[in-house]
Amino acid sequence: QLSSLFALKGHYTQAIEYQKKILALAITTKNSALQAQTYIQLGKLASEQGNGVLAESYLLKNALPLLSKLKDKGPLILCYRELAYAYEVQELFAQAKWFYLQSLTLAKQKNDARGIIFASMPLADFKCALSDFRPAIQDFSAAEWVAIQAHELPLLLLLKSKLLQAYNLVGDTDKTAQYATECAQLQDILLNPGL
């Protein structure tokens, strides 16, 4: 928790120090799952600092071999997503897209609603960054449907906001207006749940 708190504040040195303490403990106790999760966090922190090469090393050389031995594939979804981000930081877009798709495929296989949403959003954001707005809208819309089915209202609001921006970028005024209204209504519901 302390590591995450320091990372949110942009104090990456302290965040990394805490992750390395967790890693040492995980190695001492031979806890493979915790080791893998810690390497994923170290990879994420490296990417957030713009060091995609170091992130790639943590994820490919350390996290993936440990994850391959675990029965729970949930952390693998996250690892693939972090690998995609590490490649995006390095501007290796073909590799980034491949790992975003692997994360999404695995989340769908597990029927993991949050995993699907969290894999679809960065994939769609990635497509927006490449000005592939229509395919991005398809990904956002698919994630929106999953969020509705799973009753993930905060994530649904985020997705509606992203769809609003995407439709605005393609110049679809009707859809932009529709999503602006839906965002306002959902935000009101989330802020005033008892009314």
CSV table of N, CA, C and O in Angstrom, one decimal, residues 15-20 23 35-49 51 54-55 58-59:
chain,number,residue,atom,x,y,z
A,15,ALA,N,8.7,4.2,-3.8
A,15,ALA,CA,7.8,3.2,-4.3
A,15,ALA,C,8.6,1.9,-4.7
A,15,ALA,O,8.2,0.8,-4.3
A,16,ILE,N,9.7,2.1,-5.4
A,16,ILE,CA,10.5,1.0,-5.8
A,16,ILE,C,11.2,0.3,-4.6
A,16,ILE,O,11.3,-0.9,-4.5
A,17,GLU,N,11.7,1.1,-3.7
A,17,GLU,CA,12.3,0.6,-2.4
A,17,GLU,C,11.3,-0.4,-1.7
A,17,GLU,O,11.7,-1.5,-1.3
A,18,TYR,N,10.1,0.0,-1.6
A,18,TYR,CA,9.1,-0.8,-0.9
A,18,TYR,C,8.8,-2.1,-1.7
A,18,TYR,O,8.7,-3.2,-1.2
A,19,GLN,N,8.8,-2.0,-3.0
A,19,GLN,CA,8.5,-3.2,-3.9
A,19,GLN,C,9.7,-4.1,-3.7
A,19,GLN,O,9.5,-5.3,-3.7
A,20,LYS,N,10.9,-3.6,-3.7
A,20,LYS,CA,12.1,-4.5,-3.5
A,20,LYS,C,12.1,-5.2,-2.2
A,20,LYS,O,12.6,-6.3,-2.0
A,23,LEU,N,9.7,-7.9,-2.6
A,23,LEU,CA,10.3,-9.0,-3.4
A,23,LEU,C,11.3,-9.8,-2.6
A,23,LEU,O,11.2,-11.1,-2.7
A,35,GLN,N,6.1,-13.0,-5.7
A,35,GLN,CA,7.2,-12.6,-6.5
A,35,GLN,C,6.8,-12.1,-7.8
A,35,GLN,O,7.2,-11.0,-8.3
A,36,ALA,N,5.9,-12.8,-8.5
A,36,ALA,CA,5.4,-12.4,-9.8
A,36,ALA,C,4.7,-11.1,-9.7
A,36,ALA,O,4.9,-10.2,-10.6
A,37,GLN,N,3.8,-10.9,-8.7
A,37,GLN,CA,3.0,-9.7,-8.6
A,37,GLN,C,4.0,-8.5,-8.3
A,37,GLN,O,3.8,-7.4,-8.9
A,38,THR,N,5.0,-8.7,-7.6
A,38,THR,CA,6.0,-7.7,-7.3
A,38,THR,C,6.8,-7.3,-8.6
A,38,THR,O,7.0,-6.1,-8.8
A,39,TYR,N,7.2,-8.3,-9.4
A,39,TYR,CA,7.8,-7.9,-10.6
A,39,TYR,C,6.9,-7.2,-11.5
A,39,TYR,O,7.4,-6.3,-12.3
A,40,ILE,N,5.6,-7.5,-11.5
A,40,ILE,CA,4.7,-6.7,-12.4
A,40,ILE,C,4.6,-5.3,-11.9
A,40,ILE,O,4.6,-4.4,-12.7
A,41,GLN,N,4.6,-5.1,-10.6
A,41,GLN,CA,4.6,-3.7,-10.0
A,41,GLN,C,5.8,-3.0,-10.3
A,41,GLN,O,5.8,-1.8,-10.7
A,42,LEU,N,7.0,-3.6,-10.3
A,42,LEU,CA,8.3,-3.0,-10.6
A,42,LEU,C,8.3,-2.6,-12.1
A,42,LEU,O,8.8,-1.6,-12.5
A,43,GLY,N,7.7,-3.5,-12.9
A,43,GLY,CA,7.6,-3.2,-14.4
A,43,GLY,C,6.7,-2.0,-14.6
A,43,GLY,O,7.0,-1.1,-15.4
A,44,LYS,N,5.6,-2.0,-13.9
A,44,LYS,CA,4.7,-0.8,-14.0
A,44,LYS,C,5.3,0.5,-13.6
A,44,LYS,O,5.2,1.5,-14.3
A,45,LEU,N,6.1,0.4,-12.5
A,45,LEU,CA,6.8,1.6,-12.0
A,45,LEU,C,7.8,2.1,-13.0
A,45,LEU,O,8.0,3.3,-13.3
A,46,ALA,N,8.5,1.1,-13.6
A,46,ALA,CA,9.5,1.5,-14.6
A,46,ALA,C,8.9,2.1,-15.9
A,46,ALA,O,9.4,3.2,-16.4
A,47,SER,N,7.8,1.6,-16.3
A,47,SER,CA,7.1,2.2,-17.5
A,47,SER,C,6.6,3.6,-17.1
A,47,SER,O,6.7,4.5,-18.0
A,48,GLU,N,6.1,3.8,-15.9
A,48,GLU,CA,5.6,5.1,-15.6
A,48,GLU,C,6.7,6.1,-15.5
A,48,GLU,O,6.4,7.3,-15.7
A,49,GLN,N,7.9,5.7,-15.3
A,49,GLN,CA,9.0,6.6,-15.3
A,49,GLN,C,9.6,6.7,-16.7
A,49,GLN,O,10.6,7.4,-16.9
A,51,ASN,N,10.8,4.2,-18.6
A,51,ASN,CA,11.9,3.2,-18.8
A,51,ASN,C,11.2,1.9,-19.3
A,51,ASN,O,11.2,0.9,-18.5
A,54,LEU,N,13.5,-1.4,-19.1
A,54,LEU,CA,13.6,-2.0,-17.7
A,54,LEU,C,12.3,-2.7,-17.4
A,54,LEU,O,12.3,-3.8,-16.9
A,55,ALA,N,11.2,-2.1,-17.7
A,55,ALA,CA,9.9,-2.7,-17.5
A,55,ALA,C,9.8,-4.0,-18.2
A,55,ALA,O,9.3,-5.0,-17.6
A,58,TYR,N,11.8,-6.7,-16.3
A,58,TYR,CA,11.1,-7.2,-15.2
A,58,TYR,C,9.9,-8.1,-15.5
A,58,TYR,O,9.7,-9.2,-14.9
A,59,LEU,N,9.2,-7.8,-16.6
A,59,LEU,CA,8.0,-8.5,-16.9
A,59,LEU,C,8.3,-9.8,-17.7
A,59,LEU,O,7.8,-10.9,-17.4
